[in-house]
Short mmCIF file of N, CA and C and ligand atoms in Angstrom, two decimals:
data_model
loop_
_atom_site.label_atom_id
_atom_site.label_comp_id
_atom_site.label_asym_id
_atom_site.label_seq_id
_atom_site.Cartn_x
_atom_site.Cartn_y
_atom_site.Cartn_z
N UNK M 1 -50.29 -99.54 4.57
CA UNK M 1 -50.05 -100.99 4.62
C UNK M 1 -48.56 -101.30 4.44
N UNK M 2 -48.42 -102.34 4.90
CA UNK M 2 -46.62 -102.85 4.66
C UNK M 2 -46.72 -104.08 3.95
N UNK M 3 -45.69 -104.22 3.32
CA UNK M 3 -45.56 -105.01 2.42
C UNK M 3 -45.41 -106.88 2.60
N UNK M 4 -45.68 -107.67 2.08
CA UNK M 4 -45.79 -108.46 2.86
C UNK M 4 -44.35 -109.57 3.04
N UNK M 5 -43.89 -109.44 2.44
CA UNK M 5 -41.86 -109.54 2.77
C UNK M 5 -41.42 -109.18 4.45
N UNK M 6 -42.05 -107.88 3.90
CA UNK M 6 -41.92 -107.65 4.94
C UNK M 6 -42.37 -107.38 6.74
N UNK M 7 -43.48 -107.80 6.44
CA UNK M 7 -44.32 -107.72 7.18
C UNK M 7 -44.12 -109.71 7.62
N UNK M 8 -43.85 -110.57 7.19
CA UNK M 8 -42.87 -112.27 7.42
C UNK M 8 -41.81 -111.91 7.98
N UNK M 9 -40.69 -111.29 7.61
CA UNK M 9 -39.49 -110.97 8.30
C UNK M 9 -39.66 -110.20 9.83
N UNK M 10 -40.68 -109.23 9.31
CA UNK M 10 -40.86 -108.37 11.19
C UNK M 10 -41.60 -109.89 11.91
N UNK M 11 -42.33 -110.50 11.58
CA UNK M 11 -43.24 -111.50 12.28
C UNK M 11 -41.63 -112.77 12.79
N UNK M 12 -41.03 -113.11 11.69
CA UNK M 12 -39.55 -113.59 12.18
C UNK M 12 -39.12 -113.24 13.32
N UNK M 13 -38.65 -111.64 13.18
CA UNK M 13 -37.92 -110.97 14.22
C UNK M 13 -38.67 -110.78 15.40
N UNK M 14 -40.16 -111.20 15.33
CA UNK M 14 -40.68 -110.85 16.68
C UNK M 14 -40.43 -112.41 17.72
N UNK M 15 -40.36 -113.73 16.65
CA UNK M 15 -40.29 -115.05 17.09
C UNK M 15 -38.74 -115.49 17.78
N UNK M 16 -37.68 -114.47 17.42
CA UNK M 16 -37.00 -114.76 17.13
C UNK M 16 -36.09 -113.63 18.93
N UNK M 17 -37.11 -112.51 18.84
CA UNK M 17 -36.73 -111.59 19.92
C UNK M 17 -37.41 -112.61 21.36
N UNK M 18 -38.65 -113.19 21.06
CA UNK M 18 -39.25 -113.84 22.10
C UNK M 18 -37.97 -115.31 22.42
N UNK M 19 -37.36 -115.81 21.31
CA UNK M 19 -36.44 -116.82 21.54
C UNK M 19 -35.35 -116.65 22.50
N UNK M 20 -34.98 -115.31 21.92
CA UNK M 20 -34.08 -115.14 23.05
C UNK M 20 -34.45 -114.52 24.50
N UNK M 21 -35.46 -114.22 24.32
CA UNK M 21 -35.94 -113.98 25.60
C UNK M 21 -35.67 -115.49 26.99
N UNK M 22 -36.60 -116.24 26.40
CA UNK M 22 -36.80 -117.33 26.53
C UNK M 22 -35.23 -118.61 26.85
N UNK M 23 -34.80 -117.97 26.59
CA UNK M 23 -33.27 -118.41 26.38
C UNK M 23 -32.45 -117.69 27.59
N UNK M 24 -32.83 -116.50 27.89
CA UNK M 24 -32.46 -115.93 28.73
C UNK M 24 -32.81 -116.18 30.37
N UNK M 25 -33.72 -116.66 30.09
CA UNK M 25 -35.08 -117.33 31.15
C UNK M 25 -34.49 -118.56 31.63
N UNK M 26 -34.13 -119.13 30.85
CA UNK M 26 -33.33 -120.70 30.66
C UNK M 26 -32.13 -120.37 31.42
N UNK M 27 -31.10 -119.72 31.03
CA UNK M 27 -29.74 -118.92 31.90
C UNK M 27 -30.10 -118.38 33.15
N UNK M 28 -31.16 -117.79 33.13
CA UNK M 28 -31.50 -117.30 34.77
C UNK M 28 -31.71 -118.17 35.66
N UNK M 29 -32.51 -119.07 35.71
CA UNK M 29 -32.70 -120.56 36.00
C UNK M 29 -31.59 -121.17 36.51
N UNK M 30 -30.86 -121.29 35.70
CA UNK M 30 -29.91 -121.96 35.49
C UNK M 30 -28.51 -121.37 36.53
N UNK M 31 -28.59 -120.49 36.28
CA UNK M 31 -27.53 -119.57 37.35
C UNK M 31 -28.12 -119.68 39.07
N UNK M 32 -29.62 -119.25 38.92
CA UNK M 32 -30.08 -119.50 40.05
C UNK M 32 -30.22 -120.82 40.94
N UNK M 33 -30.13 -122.14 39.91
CA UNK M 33 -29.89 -122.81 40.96
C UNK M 33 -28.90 -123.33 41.07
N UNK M 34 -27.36 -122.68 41.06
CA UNK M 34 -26.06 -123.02 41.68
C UNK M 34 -26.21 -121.81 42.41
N UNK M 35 -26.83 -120.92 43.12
CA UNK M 35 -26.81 -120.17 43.86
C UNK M 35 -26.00 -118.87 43.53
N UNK M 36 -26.04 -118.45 41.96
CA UNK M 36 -25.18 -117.14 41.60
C UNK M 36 -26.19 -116.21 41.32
N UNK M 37 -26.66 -115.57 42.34
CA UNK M 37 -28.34 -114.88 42.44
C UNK M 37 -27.59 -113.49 41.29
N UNK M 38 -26.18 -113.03 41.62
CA UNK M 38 -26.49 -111.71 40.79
C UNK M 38 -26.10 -112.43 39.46
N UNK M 39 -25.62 -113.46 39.14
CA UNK M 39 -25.56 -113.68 37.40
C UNK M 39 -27.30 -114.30 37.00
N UNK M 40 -28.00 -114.98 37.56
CA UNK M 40 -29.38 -114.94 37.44
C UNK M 40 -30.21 -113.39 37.53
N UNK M 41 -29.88 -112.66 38.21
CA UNK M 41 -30.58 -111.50 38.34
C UNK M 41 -30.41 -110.58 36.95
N UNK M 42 -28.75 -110.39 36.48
CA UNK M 42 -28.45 -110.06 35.04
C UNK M 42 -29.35 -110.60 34.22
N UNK M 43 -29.20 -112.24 34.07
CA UNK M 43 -29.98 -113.12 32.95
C UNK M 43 -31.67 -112.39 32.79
N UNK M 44 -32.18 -112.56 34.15
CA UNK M 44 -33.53 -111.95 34.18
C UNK M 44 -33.90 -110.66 33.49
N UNK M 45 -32.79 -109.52 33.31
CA UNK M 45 -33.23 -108.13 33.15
C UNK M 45 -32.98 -108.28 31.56
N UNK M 46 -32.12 -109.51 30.89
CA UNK M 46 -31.98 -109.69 29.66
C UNK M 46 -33.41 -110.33 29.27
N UNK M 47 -33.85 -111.28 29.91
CA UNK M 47 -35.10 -111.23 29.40
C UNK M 47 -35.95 -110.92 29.52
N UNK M 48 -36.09 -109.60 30.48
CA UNK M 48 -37.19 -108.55 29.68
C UNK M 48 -37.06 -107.41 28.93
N UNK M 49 -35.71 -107.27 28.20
CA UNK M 49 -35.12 -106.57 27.41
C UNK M 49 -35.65 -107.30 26.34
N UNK M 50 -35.34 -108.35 26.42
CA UNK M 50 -35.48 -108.81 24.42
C UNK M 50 -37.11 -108.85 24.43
N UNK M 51 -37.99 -109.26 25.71
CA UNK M 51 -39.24 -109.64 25.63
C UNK M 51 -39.91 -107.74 24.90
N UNK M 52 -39.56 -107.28 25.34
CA UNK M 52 -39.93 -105.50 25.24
C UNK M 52 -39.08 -105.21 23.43
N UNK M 53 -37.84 -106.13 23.14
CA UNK M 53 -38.08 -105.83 21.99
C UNK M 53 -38.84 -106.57 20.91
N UNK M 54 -39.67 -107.40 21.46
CA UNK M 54 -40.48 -108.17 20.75
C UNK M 54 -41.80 -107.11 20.56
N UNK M 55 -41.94 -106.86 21.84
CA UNK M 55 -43.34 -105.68 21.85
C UNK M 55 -43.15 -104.58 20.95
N UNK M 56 -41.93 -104.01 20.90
CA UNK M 56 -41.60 -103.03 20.10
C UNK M 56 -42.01 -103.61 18.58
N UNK M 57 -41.60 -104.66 18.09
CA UNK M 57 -41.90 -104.66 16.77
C UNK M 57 -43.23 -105.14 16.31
N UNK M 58 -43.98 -105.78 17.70
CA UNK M 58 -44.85 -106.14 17.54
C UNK M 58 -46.56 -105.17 17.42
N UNK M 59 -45.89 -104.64 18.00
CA UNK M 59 -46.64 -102.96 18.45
C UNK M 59 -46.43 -102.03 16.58
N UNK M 60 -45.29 -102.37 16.39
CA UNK M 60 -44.68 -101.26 15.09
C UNK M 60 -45.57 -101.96 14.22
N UNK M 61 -45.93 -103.58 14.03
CA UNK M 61 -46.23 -104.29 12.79
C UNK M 61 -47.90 -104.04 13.04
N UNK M 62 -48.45 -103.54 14.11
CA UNK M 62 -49.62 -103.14 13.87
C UNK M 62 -50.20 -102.33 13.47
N UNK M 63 -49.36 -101.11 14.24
CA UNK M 63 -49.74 -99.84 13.46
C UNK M 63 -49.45 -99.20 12.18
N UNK M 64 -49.03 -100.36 12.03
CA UNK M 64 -48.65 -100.32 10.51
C UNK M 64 -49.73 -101.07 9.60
N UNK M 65 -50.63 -101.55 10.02
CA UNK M 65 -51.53 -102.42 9.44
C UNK M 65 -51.20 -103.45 9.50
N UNK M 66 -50.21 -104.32 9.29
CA UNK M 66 -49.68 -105.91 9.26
C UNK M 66 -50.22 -106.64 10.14
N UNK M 67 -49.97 -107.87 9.54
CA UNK M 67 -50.91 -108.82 10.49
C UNK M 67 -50.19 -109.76 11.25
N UNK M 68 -50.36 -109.94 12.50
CA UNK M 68 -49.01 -110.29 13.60
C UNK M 68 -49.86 -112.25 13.61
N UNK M 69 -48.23 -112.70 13.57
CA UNK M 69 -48.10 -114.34 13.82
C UNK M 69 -47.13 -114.89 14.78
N UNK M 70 -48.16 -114.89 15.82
CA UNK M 70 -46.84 -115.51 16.93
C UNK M 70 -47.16 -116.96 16.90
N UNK M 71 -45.72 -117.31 16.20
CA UNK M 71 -45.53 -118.62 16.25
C UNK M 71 -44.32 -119.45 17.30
N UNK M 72 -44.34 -120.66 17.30
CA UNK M 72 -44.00 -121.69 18.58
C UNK M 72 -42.80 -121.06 18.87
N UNK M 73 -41.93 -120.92 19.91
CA UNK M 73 -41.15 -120.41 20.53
C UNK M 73 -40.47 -121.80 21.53
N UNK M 74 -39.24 -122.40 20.39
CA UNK M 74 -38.21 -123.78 21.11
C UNK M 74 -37.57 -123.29 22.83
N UNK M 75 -37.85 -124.81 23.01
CA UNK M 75 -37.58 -124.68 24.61
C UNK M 75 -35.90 -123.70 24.48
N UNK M 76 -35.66 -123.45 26.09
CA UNK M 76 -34.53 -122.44 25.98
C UNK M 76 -33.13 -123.32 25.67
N UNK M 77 -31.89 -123.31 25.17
CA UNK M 77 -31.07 -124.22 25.19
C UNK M 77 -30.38 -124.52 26.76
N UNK M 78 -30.18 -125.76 26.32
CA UNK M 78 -29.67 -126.06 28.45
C UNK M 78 -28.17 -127.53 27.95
N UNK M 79 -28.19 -127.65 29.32
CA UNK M 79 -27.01 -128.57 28.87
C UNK M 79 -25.56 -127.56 29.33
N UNK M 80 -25.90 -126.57 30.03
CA UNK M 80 -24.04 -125.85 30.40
C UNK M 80 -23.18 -126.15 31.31
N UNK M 81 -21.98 -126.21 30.67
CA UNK M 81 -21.19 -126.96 32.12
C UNK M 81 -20.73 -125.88 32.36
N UNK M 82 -20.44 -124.65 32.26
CA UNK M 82 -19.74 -123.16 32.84
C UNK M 82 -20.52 -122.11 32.31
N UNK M 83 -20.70 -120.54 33.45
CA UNK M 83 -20.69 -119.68 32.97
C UNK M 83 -20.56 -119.23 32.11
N UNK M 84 -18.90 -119.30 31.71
CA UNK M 84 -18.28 -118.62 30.41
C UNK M 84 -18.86 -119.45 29.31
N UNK M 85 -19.41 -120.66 29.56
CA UNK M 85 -20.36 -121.59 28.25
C UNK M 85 -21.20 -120.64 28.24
N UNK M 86 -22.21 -120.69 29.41
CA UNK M 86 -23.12 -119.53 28.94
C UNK M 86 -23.16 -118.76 28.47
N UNK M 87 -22.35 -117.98 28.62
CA UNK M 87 -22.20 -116.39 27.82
C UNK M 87 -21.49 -116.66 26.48
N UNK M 88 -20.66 -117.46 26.13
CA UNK M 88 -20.78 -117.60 25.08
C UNK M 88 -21.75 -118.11 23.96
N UNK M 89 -22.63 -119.00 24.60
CA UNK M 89 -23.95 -119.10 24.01
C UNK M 89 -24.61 -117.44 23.48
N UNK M 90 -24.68 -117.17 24.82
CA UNK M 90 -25.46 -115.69 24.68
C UNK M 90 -24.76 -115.02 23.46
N UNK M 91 -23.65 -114.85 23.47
CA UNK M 91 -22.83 -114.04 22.10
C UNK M 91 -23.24 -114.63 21.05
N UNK M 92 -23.11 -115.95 20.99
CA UNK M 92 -23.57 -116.13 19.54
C UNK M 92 -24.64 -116.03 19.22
N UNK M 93 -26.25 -116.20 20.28
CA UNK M 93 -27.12 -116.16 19.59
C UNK M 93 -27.75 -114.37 19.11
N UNK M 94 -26.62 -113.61 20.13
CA UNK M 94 -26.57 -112.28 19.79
C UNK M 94 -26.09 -111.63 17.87
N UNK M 95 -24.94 -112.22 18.42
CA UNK M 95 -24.49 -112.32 16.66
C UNK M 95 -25.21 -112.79 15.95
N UNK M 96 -25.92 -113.69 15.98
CA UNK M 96 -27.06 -114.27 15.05
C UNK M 96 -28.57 -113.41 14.85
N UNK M 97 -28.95 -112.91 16.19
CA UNK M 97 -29.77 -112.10 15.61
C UNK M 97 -29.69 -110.23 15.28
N UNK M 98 -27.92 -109.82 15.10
CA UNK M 98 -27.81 -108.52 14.47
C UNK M 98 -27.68 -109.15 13.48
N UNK M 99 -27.24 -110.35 12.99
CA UNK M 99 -27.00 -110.30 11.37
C UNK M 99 -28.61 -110.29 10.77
N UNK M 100 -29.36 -111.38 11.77
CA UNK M 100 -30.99 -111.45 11.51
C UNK M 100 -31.73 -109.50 11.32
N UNK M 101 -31.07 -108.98 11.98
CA UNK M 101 -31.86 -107.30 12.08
C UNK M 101 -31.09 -106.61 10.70
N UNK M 102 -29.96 -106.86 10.33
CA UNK M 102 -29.40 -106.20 9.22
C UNK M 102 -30.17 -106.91 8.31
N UNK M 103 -30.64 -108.12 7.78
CA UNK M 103 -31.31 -108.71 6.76
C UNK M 103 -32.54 -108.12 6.95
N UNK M 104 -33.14 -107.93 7.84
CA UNK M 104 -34.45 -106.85 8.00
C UNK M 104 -34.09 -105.79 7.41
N UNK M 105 -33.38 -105.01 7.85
CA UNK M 105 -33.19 -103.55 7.83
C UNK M 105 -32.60 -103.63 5.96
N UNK M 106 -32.36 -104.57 5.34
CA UNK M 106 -31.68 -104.88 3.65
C UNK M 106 -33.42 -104.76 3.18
N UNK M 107 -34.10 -105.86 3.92
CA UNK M 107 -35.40 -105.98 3.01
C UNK M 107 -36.19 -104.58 2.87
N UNK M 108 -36.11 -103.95 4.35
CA UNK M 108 -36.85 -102.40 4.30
C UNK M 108 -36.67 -101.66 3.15
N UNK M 109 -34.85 -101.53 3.34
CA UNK M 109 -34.34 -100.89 2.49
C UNK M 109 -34.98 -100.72 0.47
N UNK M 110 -34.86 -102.15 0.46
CA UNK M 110 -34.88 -103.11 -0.80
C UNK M 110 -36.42 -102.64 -1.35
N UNK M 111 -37.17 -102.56 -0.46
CA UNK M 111 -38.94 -102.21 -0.48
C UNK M 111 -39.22 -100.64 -0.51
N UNK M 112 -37.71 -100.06 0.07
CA UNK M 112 -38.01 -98.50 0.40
C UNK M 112 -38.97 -98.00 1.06
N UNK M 113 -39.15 -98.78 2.30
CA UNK M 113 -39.93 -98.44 3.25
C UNK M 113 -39.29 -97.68 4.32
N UNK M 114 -38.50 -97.01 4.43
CA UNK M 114 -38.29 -95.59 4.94
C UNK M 114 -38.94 -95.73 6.68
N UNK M 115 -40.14 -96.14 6.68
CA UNK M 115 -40.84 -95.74 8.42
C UNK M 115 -39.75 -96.92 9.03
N UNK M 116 -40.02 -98.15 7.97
CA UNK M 116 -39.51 -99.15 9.07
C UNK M 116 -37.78 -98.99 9.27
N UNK M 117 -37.18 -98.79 8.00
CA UNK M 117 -35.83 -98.52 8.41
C UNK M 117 -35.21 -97.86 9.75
N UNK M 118 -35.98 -96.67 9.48
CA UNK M 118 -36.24 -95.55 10.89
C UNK M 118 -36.41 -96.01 11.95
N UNK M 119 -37.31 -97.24 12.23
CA UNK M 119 -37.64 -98.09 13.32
C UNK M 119 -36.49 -98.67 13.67
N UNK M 120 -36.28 -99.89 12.55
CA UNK M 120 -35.38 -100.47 13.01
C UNK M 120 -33.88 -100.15 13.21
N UNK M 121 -33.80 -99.06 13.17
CA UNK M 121 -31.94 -97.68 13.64
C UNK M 121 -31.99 -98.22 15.16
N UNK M 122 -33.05 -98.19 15.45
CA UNK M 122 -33.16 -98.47 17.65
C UNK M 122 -32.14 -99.59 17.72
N UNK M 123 -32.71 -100.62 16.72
CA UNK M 123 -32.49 -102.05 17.00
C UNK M 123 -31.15 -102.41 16.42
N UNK M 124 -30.33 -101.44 15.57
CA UNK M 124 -29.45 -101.90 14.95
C UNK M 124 -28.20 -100.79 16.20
N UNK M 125 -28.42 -100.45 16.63
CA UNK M 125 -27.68 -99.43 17.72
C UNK M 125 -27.93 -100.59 19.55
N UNK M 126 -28.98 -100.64 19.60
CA UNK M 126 -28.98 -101.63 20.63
C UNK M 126 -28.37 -102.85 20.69
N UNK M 127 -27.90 -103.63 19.09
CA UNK M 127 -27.74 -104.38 19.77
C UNK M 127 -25.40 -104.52 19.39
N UNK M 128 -25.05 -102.91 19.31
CA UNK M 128 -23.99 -103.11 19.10
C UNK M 128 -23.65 -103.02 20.76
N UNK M 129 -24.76 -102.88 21.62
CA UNK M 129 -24.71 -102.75 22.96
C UNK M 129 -24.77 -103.93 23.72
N UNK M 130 -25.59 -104.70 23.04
CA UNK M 130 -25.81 -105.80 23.38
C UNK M 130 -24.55 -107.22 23.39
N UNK M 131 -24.12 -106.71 22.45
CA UNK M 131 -22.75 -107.68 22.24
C UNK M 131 -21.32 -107.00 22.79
N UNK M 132 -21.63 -105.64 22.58
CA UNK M 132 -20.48 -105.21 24.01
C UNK M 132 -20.77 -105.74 25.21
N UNK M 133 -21.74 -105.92 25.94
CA UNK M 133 -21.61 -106.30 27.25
C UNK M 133 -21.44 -107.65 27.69
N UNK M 134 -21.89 -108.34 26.37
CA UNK M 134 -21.59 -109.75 26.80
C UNK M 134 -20.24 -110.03 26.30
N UNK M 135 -19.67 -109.44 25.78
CA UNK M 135 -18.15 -109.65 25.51
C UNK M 135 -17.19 -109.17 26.72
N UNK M 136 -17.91 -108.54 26.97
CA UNK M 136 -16.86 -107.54 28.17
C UNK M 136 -17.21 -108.73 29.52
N UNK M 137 -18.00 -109.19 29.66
CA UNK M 137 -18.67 -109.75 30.67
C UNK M 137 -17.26 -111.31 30.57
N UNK M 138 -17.76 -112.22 29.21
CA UNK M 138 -16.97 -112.98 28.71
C UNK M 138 -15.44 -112.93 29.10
N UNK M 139 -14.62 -111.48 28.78
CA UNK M 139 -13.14 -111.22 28.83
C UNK M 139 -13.36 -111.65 30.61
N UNK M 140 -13.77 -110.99 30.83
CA UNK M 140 -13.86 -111.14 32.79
C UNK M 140 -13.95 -112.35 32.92
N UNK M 141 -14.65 -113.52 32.52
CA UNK M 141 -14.59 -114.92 33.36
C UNK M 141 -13.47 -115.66 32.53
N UNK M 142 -13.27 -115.12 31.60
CA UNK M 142 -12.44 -116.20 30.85
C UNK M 142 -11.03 -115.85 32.10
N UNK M 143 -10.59 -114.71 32.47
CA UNK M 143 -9.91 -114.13 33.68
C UNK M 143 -9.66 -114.40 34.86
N UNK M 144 -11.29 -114.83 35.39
CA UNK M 144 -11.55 -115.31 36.65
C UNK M 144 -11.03 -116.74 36.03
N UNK M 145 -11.14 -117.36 35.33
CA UNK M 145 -11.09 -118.66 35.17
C UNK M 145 -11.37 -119.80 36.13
N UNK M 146 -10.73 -120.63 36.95
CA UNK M 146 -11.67 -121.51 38.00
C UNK M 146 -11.82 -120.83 39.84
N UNK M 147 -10.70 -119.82 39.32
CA UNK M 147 -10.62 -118.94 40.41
C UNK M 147 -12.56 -118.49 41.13
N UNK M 148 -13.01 -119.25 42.55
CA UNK M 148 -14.56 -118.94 42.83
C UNK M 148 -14.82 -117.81 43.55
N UNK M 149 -13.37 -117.37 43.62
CA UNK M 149 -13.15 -116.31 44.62
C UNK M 149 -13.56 -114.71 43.80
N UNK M 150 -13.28 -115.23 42.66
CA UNK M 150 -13.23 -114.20 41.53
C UNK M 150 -14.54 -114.08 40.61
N UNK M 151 -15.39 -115.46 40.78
CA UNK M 151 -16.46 -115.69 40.24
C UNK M 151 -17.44 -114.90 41.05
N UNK M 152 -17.12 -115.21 42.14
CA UNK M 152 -18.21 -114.60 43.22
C UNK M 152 -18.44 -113.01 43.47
N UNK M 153 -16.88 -112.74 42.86
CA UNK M 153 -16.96 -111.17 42.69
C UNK M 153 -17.65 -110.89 41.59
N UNK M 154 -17.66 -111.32 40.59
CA UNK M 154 -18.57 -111.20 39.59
C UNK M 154 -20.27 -111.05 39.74
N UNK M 155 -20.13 -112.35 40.23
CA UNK M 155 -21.68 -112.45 40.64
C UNK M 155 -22.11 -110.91 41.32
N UNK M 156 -21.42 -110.57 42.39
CA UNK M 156 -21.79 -109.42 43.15
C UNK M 156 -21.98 -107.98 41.72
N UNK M 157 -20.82 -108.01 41.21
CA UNK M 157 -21.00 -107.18 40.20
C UNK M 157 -22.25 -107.17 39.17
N UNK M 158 -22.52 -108.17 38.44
CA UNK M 158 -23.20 -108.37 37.51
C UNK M 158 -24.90 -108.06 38.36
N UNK M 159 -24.74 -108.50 39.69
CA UNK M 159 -25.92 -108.19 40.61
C UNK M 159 -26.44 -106.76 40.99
N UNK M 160 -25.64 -105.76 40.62
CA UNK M 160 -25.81 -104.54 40.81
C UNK M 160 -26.36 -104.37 39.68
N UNK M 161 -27.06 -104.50 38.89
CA UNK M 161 -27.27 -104.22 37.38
C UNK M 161 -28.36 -103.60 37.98
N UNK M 162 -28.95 -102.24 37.15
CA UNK M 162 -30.12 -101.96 37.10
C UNK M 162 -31.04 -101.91 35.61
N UNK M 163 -32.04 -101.95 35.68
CA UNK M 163 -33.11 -101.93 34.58
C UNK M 163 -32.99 -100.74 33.82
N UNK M 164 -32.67 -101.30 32.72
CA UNK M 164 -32.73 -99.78 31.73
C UNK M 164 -33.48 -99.08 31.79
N UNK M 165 -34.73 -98.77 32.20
CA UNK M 165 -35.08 -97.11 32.56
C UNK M 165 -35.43 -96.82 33.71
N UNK M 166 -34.09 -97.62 34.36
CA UNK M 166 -33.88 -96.67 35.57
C UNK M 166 -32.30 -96.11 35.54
N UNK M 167 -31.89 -96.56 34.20
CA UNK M 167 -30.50 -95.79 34.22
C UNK M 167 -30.29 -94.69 33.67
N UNK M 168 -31.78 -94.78 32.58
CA UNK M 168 -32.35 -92.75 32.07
C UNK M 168 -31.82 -91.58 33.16
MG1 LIG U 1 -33.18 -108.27 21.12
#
């Protein structure tokens, strides 16, 4: 059995992985209808990245015995007047949920639950990945700046993306 601290905080992090999913969904949308199919196509593969890390913990909090609460999941945020808005959105709500996975990974600790710490190493390594790319992504438009000539190269770039396990 897991403890029940902690077993609220994984149920958090699963509401919280579906948020940004959902958020991501919202950006895809959103890209797609000014016609920037490869920055929508990126947005899309982000949200089934975070949706799969929802499964991951959601999957972990069972076999663990815990008892799973999926609760309401807020519309995605909207309202962007630029790309580079977007992605800076994306960074912060990134930053917000490694600090959210280190307060997990404190409570594990704190409980000395050992399996879940172990678990959550994936999540604390993924997402120093996660905020590299949207930073790196970020340096590039802040670059391109109103330049569409440069945007559009982007788009093409960011459109080549493939699905993480097909880059295994
Ligand atoms: Mg995530």
């Amino acid at each position: 059995m897991i403890h029940e601290d902690l077993e609220a905080a994984i149920n958090d992090q699963i509401n919280q992985e579906l948020t940004a999913s959902y958020n991501y969904l919202g950006m895809s949308v959103r890209f797609d209808s000014e016609n920037l199919d490869g920055f929508a196509s990126w947005m899309l593969m982000q949200h089934d990245e975070e949706k799969v890390h929802a499964m991951k913990l959601l999957q972990y909090l069972q076999d663990r015995g815990g008892k799973v609460s999926l609760n309401a999941v807020p519309a995605p945020i909207s309202g962007y007047t630029s790309p580079l808005e977007v992605f800076k959105k994306a960074l912060e709500t990134e930053v917000e949920n490694t600090k959210s996975i280190n307060k997990l990974y404190e409570t594990a600790l704190r409980l000395n639950d050992h399996a879940t710490t172990s678990h959550l190493q994936w999540f604390l390594d993924e997402q120093v990945e996660e905020e590299k790319s949207i930073e790196d992504i970020i340096a590039l438009l802040e670059r391109v700046g109103d330049d569409s000539a440069g945007l559009l190269y982007l788009d093409d770039k960011l459109g080549s993306r493939k699905p993480e396990e097909e880059e295994l």
